[in-house]
CSV table of C-alpha atoms in Angstrom, one decimal:
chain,number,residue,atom,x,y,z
K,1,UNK,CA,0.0,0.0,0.0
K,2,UNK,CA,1.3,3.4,-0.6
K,3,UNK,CA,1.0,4.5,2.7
K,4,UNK,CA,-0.6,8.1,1.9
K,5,UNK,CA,-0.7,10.7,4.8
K,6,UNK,CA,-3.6,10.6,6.5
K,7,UNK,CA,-3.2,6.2,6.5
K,8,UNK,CA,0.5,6.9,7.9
K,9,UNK,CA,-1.3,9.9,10.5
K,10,UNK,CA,-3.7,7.2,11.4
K,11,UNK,CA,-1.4,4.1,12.6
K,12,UNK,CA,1.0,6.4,14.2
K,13,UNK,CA,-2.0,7.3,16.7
K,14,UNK,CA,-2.3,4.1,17.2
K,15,UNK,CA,1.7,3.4,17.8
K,16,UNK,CA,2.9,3.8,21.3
K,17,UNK,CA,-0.2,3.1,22.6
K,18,UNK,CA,-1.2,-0.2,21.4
K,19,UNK,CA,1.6,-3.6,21.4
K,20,UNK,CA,3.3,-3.4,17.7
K,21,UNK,CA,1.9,-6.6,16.8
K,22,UNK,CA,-1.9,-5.1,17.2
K,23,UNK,CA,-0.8,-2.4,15.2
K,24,UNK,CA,0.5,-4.9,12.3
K,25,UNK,CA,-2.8,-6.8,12.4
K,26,UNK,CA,-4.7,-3.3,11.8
K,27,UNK,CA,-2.2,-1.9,9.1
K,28,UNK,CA,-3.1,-5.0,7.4
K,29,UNK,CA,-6.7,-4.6,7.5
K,30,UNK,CA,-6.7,-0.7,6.4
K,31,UNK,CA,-4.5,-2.0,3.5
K,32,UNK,CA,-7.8,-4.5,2.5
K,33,UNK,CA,-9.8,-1.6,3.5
K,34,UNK,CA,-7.8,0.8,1.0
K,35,UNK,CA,-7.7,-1.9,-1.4
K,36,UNK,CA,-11.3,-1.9,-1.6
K,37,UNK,CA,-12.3,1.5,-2.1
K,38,UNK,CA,-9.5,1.5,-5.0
K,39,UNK,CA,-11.4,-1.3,-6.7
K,40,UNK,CA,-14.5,0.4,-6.5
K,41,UNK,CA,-12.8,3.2,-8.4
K,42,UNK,CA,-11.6,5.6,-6.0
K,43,UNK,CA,-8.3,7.6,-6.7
K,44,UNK,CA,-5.4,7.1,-4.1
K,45,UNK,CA,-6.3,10.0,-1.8
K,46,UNK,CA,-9.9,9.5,-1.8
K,47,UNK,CA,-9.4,5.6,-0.5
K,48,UNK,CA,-7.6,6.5,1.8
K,49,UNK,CA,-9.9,8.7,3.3
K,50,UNK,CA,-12.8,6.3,2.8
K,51,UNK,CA,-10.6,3.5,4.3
K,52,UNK,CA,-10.0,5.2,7.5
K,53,UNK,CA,-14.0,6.4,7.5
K,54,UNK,CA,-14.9,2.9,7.0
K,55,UNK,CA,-12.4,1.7,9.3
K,56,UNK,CA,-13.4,4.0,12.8
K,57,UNK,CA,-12.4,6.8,14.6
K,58,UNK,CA,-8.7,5.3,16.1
K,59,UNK,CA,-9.9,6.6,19.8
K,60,UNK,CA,-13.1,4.5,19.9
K,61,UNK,CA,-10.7,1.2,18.7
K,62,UNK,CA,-8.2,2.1,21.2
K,63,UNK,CA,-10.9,2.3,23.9
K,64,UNK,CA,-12.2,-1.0,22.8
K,65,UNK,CA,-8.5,-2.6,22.8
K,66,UNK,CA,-8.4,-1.3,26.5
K,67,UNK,CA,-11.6,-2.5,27.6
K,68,UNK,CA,-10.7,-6.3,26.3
K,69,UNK,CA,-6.9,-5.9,27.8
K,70,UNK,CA,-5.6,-9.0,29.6
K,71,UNK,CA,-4.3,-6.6,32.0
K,72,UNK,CA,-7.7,-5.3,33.1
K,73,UNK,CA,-9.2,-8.8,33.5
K,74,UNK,CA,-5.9,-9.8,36.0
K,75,UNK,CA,-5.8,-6.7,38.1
K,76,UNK,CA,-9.9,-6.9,38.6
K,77,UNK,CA,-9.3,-10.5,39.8
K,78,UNK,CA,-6.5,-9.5,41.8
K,79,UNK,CA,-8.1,-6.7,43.8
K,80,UNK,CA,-11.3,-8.9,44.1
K,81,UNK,CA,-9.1,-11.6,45.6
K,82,UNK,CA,-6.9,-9.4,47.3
K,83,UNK,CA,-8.8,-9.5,50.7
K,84,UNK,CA,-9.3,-13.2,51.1
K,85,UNK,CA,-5.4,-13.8,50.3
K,86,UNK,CA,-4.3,-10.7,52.8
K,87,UNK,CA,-6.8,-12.1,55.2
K,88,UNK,CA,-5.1,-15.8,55.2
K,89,UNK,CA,-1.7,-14.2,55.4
K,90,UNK,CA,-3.3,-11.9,58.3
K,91,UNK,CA,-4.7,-15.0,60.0
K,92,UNK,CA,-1.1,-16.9,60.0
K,93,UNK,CA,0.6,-14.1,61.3
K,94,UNK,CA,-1.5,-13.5,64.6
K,95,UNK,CA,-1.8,-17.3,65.0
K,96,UNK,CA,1.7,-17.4,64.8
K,97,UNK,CA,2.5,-14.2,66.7
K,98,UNK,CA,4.8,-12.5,64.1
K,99,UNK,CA,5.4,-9.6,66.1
K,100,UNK,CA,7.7,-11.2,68.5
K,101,UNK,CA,9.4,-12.4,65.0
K,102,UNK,CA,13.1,-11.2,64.9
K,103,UNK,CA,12.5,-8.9,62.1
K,104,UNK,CA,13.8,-5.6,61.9
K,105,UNK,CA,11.2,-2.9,61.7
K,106,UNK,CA,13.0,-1.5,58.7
K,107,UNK,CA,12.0,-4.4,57.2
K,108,UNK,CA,8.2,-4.5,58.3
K,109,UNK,CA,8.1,-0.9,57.2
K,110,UNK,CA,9.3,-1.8,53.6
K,111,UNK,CA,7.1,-4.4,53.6
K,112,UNK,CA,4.1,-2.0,54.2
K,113,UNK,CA,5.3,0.3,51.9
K,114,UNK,CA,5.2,-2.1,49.3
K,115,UNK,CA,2.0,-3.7,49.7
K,116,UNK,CA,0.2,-0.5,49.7
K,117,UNK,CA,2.2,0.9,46.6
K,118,UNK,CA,0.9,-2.4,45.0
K,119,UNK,CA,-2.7,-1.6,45.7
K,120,UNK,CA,-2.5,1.6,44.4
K,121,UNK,CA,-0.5,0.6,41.0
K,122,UNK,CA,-3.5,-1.8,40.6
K,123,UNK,CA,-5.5,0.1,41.5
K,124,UNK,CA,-4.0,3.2,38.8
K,125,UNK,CA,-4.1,0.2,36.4
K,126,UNK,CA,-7.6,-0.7,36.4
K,127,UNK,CA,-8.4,3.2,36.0
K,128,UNK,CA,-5.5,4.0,33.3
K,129,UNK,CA,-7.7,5.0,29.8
K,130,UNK,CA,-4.8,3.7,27.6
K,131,UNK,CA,-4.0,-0.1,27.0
K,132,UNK,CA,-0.6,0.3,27.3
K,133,UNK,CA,-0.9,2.5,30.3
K,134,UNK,CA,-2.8,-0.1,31.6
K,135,UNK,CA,-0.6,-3.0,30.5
K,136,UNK,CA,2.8,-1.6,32.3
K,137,UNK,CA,1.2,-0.4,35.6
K,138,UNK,CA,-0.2,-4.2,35.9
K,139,UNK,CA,3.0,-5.4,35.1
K,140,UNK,CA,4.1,-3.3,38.0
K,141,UNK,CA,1.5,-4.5,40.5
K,142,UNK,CA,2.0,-7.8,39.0
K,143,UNK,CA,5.9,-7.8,39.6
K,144,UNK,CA,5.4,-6.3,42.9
K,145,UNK,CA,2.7,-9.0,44.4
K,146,UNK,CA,5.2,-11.8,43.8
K,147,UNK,CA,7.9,-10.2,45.5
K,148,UNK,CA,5.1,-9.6,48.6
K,149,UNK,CA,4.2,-13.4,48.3
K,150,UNK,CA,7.6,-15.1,47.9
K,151,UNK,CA,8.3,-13.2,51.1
K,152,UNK,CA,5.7,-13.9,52.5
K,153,UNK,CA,5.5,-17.5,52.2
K,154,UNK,CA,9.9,-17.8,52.8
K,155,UNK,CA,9.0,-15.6,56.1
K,156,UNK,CA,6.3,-18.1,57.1
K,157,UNK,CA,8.4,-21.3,56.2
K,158,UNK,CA,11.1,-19.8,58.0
K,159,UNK,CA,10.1,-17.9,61.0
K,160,UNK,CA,6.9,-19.3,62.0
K,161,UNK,CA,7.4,-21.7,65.4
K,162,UNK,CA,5.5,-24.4,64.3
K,163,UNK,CA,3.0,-26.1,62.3
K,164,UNK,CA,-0.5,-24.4,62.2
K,165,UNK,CA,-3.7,-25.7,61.0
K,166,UNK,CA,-4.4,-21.8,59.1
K,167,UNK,CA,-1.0,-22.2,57.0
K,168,UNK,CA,-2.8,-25.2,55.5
K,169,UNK,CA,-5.4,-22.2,54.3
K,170,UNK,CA,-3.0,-19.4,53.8
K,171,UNK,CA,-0.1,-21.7,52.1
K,172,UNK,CA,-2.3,-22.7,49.0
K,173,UNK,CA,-4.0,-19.7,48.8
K,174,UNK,CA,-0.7,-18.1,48.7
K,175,UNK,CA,0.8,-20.1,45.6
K,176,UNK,CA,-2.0,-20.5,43.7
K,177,UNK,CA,-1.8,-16.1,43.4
K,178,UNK,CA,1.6,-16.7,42.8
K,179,UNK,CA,1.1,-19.6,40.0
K,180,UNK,CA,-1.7,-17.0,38.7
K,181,UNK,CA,0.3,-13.7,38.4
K,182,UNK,CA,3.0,-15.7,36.8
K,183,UNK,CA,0.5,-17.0,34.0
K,184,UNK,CA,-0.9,-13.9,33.9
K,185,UNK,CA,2.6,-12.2,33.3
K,186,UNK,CA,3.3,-14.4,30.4
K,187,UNK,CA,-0.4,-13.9,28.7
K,188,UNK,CA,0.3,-9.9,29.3
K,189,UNK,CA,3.5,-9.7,28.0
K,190,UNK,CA,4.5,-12.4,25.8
K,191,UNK,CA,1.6,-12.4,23.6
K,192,UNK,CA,0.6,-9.2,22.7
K,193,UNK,CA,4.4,-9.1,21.9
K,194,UNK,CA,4.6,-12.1,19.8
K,195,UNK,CA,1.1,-13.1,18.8
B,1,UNK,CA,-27.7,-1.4,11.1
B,2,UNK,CA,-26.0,0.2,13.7
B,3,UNK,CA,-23.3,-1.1,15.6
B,4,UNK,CA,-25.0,-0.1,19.6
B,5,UNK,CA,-27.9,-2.4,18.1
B,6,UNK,CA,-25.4,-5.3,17.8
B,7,UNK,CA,-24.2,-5.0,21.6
B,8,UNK,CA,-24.2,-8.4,23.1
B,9,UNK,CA,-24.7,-10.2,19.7
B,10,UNK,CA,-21.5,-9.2,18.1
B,11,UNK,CA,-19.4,-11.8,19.8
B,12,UNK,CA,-21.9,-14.8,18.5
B,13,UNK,CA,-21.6,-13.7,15.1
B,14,UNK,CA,-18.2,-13.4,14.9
B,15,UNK,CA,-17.8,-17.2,16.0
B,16,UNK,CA,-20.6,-17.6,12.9
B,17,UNK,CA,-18.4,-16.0,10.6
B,18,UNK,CA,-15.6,-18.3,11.4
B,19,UNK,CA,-18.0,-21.5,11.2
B,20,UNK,CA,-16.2,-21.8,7.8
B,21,UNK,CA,-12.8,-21.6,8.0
B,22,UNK,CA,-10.4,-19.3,9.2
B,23,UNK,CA,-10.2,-15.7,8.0
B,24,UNK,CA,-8.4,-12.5,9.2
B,25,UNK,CA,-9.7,-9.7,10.5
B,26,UNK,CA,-11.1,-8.1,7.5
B,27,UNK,CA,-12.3,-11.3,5.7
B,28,UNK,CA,-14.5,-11.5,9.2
B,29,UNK,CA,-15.7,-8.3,8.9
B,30,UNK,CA,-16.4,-8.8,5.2
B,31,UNK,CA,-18.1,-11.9,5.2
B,32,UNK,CA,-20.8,-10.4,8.7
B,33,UNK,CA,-21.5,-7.7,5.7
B,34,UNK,CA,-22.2,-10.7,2.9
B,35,UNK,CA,-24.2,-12.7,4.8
B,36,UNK,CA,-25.9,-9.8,6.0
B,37,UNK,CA,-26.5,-8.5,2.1
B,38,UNK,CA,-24.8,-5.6,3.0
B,39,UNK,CA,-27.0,-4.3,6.0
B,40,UNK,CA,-24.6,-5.6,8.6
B,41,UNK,CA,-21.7,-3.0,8.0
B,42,UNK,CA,-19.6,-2.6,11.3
B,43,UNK,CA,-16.4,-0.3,11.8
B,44,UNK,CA,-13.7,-2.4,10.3
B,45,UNK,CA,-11.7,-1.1,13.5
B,46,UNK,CA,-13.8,-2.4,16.2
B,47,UNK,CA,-14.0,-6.0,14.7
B,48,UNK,CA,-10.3,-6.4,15.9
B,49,UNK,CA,-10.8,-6.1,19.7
B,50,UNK,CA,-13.5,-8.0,19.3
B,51,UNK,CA,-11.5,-11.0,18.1
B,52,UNK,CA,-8.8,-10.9,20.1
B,53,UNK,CA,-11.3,-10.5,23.5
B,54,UNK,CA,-12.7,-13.7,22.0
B,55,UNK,CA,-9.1,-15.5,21.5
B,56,UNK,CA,-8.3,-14.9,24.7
B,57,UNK,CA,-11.2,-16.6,26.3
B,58,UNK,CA,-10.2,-19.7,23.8
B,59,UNK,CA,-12.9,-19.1,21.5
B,60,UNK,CA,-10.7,-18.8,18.7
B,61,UNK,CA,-6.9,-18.9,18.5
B,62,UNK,CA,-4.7,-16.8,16.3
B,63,UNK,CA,-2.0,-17.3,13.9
B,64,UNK,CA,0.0,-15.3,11.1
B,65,UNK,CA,0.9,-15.6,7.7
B,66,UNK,CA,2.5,-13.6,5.4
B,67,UNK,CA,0.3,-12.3,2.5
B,68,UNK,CA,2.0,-10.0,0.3
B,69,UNK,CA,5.0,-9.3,2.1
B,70,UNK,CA,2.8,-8.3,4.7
B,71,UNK,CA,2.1,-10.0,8.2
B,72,UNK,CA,-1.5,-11.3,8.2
B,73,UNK,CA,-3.4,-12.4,11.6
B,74,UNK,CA,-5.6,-15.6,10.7
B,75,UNK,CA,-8.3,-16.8,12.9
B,76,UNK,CA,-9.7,-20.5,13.4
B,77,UNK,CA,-12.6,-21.3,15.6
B,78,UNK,CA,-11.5,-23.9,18.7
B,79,UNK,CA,-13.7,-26.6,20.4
B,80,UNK,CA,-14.7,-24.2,22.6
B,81,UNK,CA,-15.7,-21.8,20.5
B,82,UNK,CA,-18.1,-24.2,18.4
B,83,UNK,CA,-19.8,-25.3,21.9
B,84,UNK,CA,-20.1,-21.3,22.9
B,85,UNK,CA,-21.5,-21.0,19.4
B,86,UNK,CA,-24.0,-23.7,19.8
B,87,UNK,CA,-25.4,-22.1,23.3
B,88,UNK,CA,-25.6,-18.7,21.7
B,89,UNK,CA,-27.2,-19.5,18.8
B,90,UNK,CA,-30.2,-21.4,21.5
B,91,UNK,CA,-30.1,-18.4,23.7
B,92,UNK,CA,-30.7,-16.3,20.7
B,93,UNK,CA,-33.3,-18.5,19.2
B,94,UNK,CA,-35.0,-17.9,22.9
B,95,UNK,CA,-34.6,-14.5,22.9
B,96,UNK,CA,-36.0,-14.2,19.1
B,97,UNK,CA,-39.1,-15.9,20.1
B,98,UNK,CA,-40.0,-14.5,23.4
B,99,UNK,CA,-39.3,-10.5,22.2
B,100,UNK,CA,-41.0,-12.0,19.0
B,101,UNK,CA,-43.7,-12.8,21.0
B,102,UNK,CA,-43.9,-9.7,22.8
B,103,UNK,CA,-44.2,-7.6,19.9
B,104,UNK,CA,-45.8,-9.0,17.4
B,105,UNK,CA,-48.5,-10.9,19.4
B,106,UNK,CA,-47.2,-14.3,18.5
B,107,UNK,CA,-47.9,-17.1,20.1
B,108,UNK,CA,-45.1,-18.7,22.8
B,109,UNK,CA,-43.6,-21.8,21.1
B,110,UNK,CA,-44.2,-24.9,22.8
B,111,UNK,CA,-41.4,-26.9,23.7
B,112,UNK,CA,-42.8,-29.8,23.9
């Protein structure tokens, strides 16, 4: 296709703020689009006008792209399960006593820190109007609930004094968020990335 | 027809489209506005999200060719995405009949 202006104008709106492989897929169908209105007799310019008419405003697709992102769907299931995950951990911890832990409160601090910058990158995620917006800050919350669970759990394993009929809750519940937001890594990043 | 009238429909008959055979974006878009005889015309744009919300609840999976020189996006309908097809097409039939019904005074189809 000779990409004319207003075609090239078109997918570079679109760059940047959708993955490059999305942005293939729809350069391919304006280029059937274009191809179609040159058949039915139109000159170059005029196609590719009628192509991008017939193809939709580029705001209302990206809004559509953003509404179906993986990343939405994960982060919603994520704060929805948040509670009953934090309230397992919460459970094990008094049952076990963690504040006589030997922990330094640096450490507790951090930890506190991190958890609620999590929420609030999820949070900013399931709120962000741009798929790409939307895709990196779950990647963040993502990246940043494992680190908070694989603590978590070596903490538990490590510190707590003995065994404790709630781990047998909080454990399981603990891993299977951890074998979730791995999957859900890869589906985020891999395949918008590679098809 | 407008595209707000299609809202909740769109997905079945994208699965309808790729009964088939596989097609790429376009070719799905193209063959809703055949079948249609033209009256089903839909932003080619928003048939895209569309299909990839649908692959990635395994209704139909994704693969690309190169047409042209130019990287092309096929889609083929899975297992699942026949049986999801099946149930919309019966809740649709339902839905047909009892707004059917409803506005034209029609009697309710026995299902016996």
């Amino acid at each position: 296709m000779a990409e004319s202006g207003v075609i090239a104008d078109y997918l570079e709106a679109l760059r940047g703020k959708l993955p490059a492989a999305y942005v293939e897929e729809l350069a391919d169908g304006l280029d059937e689009e274009y191809q179609h209105q040159r058949e039915r007799g139109q000159g170059p310019d005029a196609a590719a006008a009628a192509a991008i008419a017939e193809f939709g405003d580029a705001d209302r697709i990206l809004a559509a792209f953003t509404e179906a992102a993986p990343a939405r769907r994960t982060v919603r299931t994520l704060l929805a399960t948040g509670p009953l995950v934090g309230g397992c951990w919460a459970v094990v911890l008094i049952a076990g006593h963690a504040w006589t832990w030997p922990v330094p409160h640096i450490v507790r601090i951090v930890f506190g820190v991190v958890l609620l910058s999590v929420i609030a990158v999820l949070l900013g995620a399931v709120r962000a109007g741009q798929y790409c917006r939307a895709l990196n800050a779950a990647t963040v919350g993502c990246v940043g609930l494992l680190v908070l669970d694989t603590t978590m759990l070596a903490a538990l394993l490590r510190l707590m004094p003995g065994p404790c009929w709630v781990l047998l809750l909080a454990l399981p519940a603990g891993m299977t968020r951890i074998a979730y937001t791995l999957e859900a890594l890869h589906t985020m990043q891999i395949r918008p990335r590679t098809g | 027809m407008k595209a707000e009238a299609l809202k909740g429909h769109l997905d079945a008959m994208l699965l309808a489209a790729l009964e088939g055979g596989p097609l790429h974006g376009y070719a799905v878009k193209e063959a809703l506005r055949e079948s249609s005889s033209g009256r089903l015309d839909l932003p080619t744009g928003t048939v895209y999200p569309a299909l990839h919300r649908l692959e990635q609840a395994g209704y139909i999976a994704g693969s690309w060719s190169v047409v042209g020189g130019r990287r092309r996006r096929n889609y083929t309908l899975t297992d699942a995405g026949r049986r999801a097809l099946t149930g919309k097409r019966a809740d649709w039939r339902e839905f047909a009949a009892v707004v059917g019904a409803a506005l034209e005074g029609t009697p309710w189809p026995n299902p016996a």
